[in-house]
Short mmCIF file of C-alpha atoms in Angstrom, two decimals:
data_model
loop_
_atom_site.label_atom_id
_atom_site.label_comp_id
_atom_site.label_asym_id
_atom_site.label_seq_id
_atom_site.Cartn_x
_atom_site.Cartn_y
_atom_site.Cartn_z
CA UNK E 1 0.00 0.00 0.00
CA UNK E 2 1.34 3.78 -1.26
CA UNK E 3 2.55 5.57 1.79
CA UNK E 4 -0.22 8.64 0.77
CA UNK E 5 -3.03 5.80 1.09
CA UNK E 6 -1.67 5.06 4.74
CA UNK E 7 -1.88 8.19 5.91
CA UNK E 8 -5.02 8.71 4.53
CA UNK E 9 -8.41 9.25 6.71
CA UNK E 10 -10.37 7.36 3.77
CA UNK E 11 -9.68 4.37 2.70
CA UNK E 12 -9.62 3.60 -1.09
CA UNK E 13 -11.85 0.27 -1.79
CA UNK E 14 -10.69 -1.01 -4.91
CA UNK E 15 -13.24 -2.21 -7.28
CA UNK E 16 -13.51 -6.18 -7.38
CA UNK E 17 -13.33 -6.68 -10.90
CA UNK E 18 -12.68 -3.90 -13.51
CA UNK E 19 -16.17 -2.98 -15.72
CA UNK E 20 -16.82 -1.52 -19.04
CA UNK E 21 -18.81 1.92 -18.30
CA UNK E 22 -20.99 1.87 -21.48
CA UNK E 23 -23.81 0.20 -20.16
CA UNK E 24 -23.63 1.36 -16.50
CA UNK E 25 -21.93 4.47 -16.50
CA UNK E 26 -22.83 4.94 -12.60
CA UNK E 27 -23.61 2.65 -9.78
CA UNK E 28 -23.44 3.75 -6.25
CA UNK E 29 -24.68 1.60 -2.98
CA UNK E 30 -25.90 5.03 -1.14
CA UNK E 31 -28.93 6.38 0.58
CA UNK E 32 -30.56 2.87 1.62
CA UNK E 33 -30.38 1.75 -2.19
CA UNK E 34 -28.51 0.39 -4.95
CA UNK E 35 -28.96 3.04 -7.36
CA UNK E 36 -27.52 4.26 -10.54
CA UNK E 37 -27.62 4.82 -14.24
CA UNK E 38 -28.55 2.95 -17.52
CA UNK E 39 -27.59 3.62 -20.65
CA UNK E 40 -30.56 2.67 -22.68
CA UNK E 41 -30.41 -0.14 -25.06
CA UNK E 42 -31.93 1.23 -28.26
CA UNK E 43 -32.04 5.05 -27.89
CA UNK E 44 -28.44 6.75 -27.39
CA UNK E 45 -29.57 10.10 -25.75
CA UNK E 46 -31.63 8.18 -23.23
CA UNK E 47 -30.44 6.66 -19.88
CA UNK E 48 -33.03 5.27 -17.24
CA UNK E 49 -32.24 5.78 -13.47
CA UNK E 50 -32.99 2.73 -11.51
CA UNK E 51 -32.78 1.69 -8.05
CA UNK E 52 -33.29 -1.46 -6.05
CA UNK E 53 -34.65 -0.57 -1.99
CA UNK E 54 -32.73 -2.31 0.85
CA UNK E 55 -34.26 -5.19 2.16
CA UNK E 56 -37.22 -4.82 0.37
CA UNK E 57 -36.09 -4.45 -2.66
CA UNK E 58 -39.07 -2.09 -3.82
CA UNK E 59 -37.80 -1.16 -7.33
CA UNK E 60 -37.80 1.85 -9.72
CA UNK E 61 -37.00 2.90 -12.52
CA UNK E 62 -37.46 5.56 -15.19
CA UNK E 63 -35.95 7.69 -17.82
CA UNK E 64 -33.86 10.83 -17.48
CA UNK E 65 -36.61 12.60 -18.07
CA UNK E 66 -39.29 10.92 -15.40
CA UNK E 67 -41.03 8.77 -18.07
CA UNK E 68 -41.58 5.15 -16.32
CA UNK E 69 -39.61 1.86 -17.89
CA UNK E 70 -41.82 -0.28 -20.06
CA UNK E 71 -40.12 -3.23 -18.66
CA UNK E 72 -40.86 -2.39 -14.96
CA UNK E 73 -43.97 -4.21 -14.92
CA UNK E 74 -44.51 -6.12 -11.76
CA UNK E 75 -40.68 -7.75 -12.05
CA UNK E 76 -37.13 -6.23 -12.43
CA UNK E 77 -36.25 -4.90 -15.80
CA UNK E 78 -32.95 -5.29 -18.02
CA UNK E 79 -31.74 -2.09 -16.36
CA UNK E 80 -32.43 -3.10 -12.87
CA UNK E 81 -31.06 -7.05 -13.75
CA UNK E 82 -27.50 -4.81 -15.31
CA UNK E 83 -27.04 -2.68 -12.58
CA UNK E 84 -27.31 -5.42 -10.26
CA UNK E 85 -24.52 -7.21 -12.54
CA UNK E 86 -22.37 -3.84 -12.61
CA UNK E 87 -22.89 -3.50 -9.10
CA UNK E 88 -21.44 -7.32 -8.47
CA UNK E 89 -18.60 -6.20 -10.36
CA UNK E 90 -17.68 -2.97 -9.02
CA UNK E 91 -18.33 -3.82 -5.27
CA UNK E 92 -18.06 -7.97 -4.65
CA UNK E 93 -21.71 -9.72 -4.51
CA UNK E 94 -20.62 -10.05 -1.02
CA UNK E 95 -20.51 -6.55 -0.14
CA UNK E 96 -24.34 -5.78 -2.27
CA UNK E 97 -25.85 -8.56 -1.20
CA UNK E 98 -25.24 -7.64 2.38
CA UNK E 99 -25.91 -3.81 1.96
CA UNK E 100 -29.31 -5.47 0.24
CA UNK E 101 -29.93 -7.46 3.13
CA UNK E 102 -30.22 -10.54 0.98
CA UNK E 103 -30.62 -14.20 2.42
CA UNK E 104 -28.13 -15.53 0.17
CA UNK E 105 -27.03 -19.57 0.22
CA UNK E 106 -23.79 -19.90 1.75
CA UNK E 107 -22.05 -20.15 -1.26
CA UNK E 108 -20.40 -16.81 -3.13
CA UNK E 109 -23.50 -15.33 -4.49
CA UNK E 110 -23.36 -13.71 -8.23
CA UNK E 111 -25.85 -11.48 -10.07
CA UNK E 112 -27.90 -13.85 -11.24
CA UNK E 113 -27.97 -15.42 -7.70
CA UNK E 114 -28.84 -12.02 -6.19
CA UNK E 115 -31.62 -11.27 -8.32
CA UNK E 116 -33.27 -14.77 -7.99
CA UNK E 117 -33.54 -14.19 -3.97
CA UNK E 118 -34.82 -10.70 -4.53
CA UNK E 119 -37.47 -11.68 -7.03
CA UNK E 120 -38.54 -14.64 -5.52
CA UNK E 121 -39.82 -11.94 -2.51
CA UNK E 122 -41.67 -10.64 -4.99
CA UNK E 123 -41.05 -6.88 -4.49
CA UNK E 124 -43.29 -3.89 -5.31
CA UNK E 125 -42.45 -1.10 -7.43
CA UNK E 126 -41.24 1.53 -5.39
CA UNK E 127 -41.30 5.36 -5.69
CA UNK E 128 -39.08 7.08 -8.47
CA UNK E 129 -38.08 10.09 -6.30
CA UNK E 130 -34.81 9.54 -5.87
CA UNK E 131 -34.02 9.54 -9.67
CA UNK E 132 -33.07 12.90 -9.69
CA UNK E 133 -30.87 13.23 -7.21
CA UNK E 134 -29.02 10.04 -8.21
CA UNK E 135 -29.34 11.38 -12.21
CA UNK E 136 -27.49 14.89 -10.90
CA UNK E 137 -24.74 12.77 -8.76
CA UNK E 138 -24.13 11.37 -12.31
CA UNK E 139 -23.99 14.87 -14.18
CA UNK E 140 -21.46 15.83 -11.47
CA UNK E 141 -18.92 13.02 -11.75
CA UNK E 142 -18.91 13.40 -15.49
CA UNK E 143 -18.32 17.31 -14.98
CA UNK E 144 -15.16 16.18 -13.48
CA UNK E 145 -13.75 14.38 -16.76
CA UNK E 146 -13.77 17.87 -18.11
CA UNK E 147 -11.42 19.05 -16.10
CA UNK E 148 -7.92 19.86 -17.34
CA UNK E 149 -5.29 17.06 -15.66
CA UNK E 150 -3.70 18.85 -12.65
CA UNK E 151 -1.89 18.49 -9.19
CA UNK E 152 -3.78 21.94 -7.79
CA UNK E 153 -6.75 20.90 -5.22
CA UNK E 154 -10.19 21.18 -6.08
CA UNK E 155 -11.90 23.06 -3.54
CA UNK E 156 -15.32 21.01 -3.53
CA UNK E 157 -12.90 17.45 -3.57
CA UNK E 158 -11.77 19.10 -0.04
CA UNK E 159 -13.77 16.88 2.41
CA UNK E 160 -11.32 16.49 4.96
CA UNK E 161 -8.83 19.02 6.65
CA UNK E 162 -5.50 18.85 5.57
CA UNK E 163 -3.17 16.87 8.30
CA UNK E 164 -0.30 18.75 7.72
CA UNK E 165 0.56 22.24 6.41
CA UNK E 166 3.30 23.29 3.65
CA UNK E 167 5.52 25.80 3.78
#
C-alpha cells in the first residue's frame, strides 16, 4: 500500500473486478439503495435511473426525463437485472448482497444469484423520487472528466482538513 493511502483518513476500496462503463456508467450503494444509471439499449440520448430498496427491494425505474420503464412491470427490468450485474462487479456480490440485506445460500452469491432471492420476494415497485438526485450525482462526476489534468486541489474534492501544512 502507497505511503499517501496510509496516511489517509479514507480508505480507497478497490473495485472487485474492472467494468466496461458503457452500459452502466454509474452505480453507487448510497442512501438505503442500490442506485444508478442505464444507458438505454436502443435510444443513445436516453439513460433510465434505476434503483433497487434495501431489504425490500421495492424497485424503480425511469428515464432521465421521469417517463416510467416499459419493462418495470410487476418484475425487475434489463436495467435493474445490469445494474445489479455492474454493481457485483464494481463492489463484490458479497458486499451488495449484504448492503441489500439478501438471504443468500452460503455459497459466493453472483448477479444472477442475487436477483433470484430478490425476485422470488416478490417486491413492489417503489417510488421514483430519488431519480433525480441520483441522475445529478451522475452529471457531477462526469463534470469532473472535463477538467484539465492537474496536481492543484479542487476546492469542492476538499472533504477532509489537511493533516499537515506546507511551507
Amino acid at each position: 500500500m502507497p505511503v499517501w493511502e496510509r496516511s489517509s483518513t479514507a480508505r480507497m476500496v478497490p473495485p472487485a473486478r474492472p467494468r466496461k462503463l458503457a452500459k452502466v456508467p454509474f452505480v453507487e450503494l448510497a442512501d438505503g439503495r442500490l442506485q444508478g444509471v442505464v444507458s438505454s439499449g436502443s435510444d443513445v440520448g436516453r439513460v433510465y435511473v434505476s434503483s433497487i430498496a434495501t431489504g425490500t427491494y421495492a424497485f424503480a425505474c425511469s428515464t432521465n426525463n421521469n417517463r416510467p420503464c416499459g419493462g418495470a412491470r410487476g418484475t425487475f427490468c434489463n436495467h435493474i437485472r445490469a445494474l445489479v450485474g455492474e454493481a457485483v462487479l464494481q463492489y463484490g456480490a458479497e458486499r451488495v448482497a449484504r448492503y441489500l440485506k439478501a438471504d443468500t445460500p452460503d455459497t459466493v452469491p453472483d448477479a444472477h444469484a442475487l436477483v433470484a432471492v430478490m425476485t422470488a420476494t416478490r417486491p413492489t415497485q417503489g417510488d421514483t423520487s430519488a431519480a433525480a438526485p441520483v441522475f445529478s450525482r451522475f452529471l457531477r462526476h462526469l463534470a469532473y472528466l472535463e477538467l484539465a489534468p492537474t496536481t492543484a486541489p479542487l476546492p469542492e474534492m476538499q472533504w477532509f482538513p489537511p493533516t499537515r501544512t506546507v511551507v
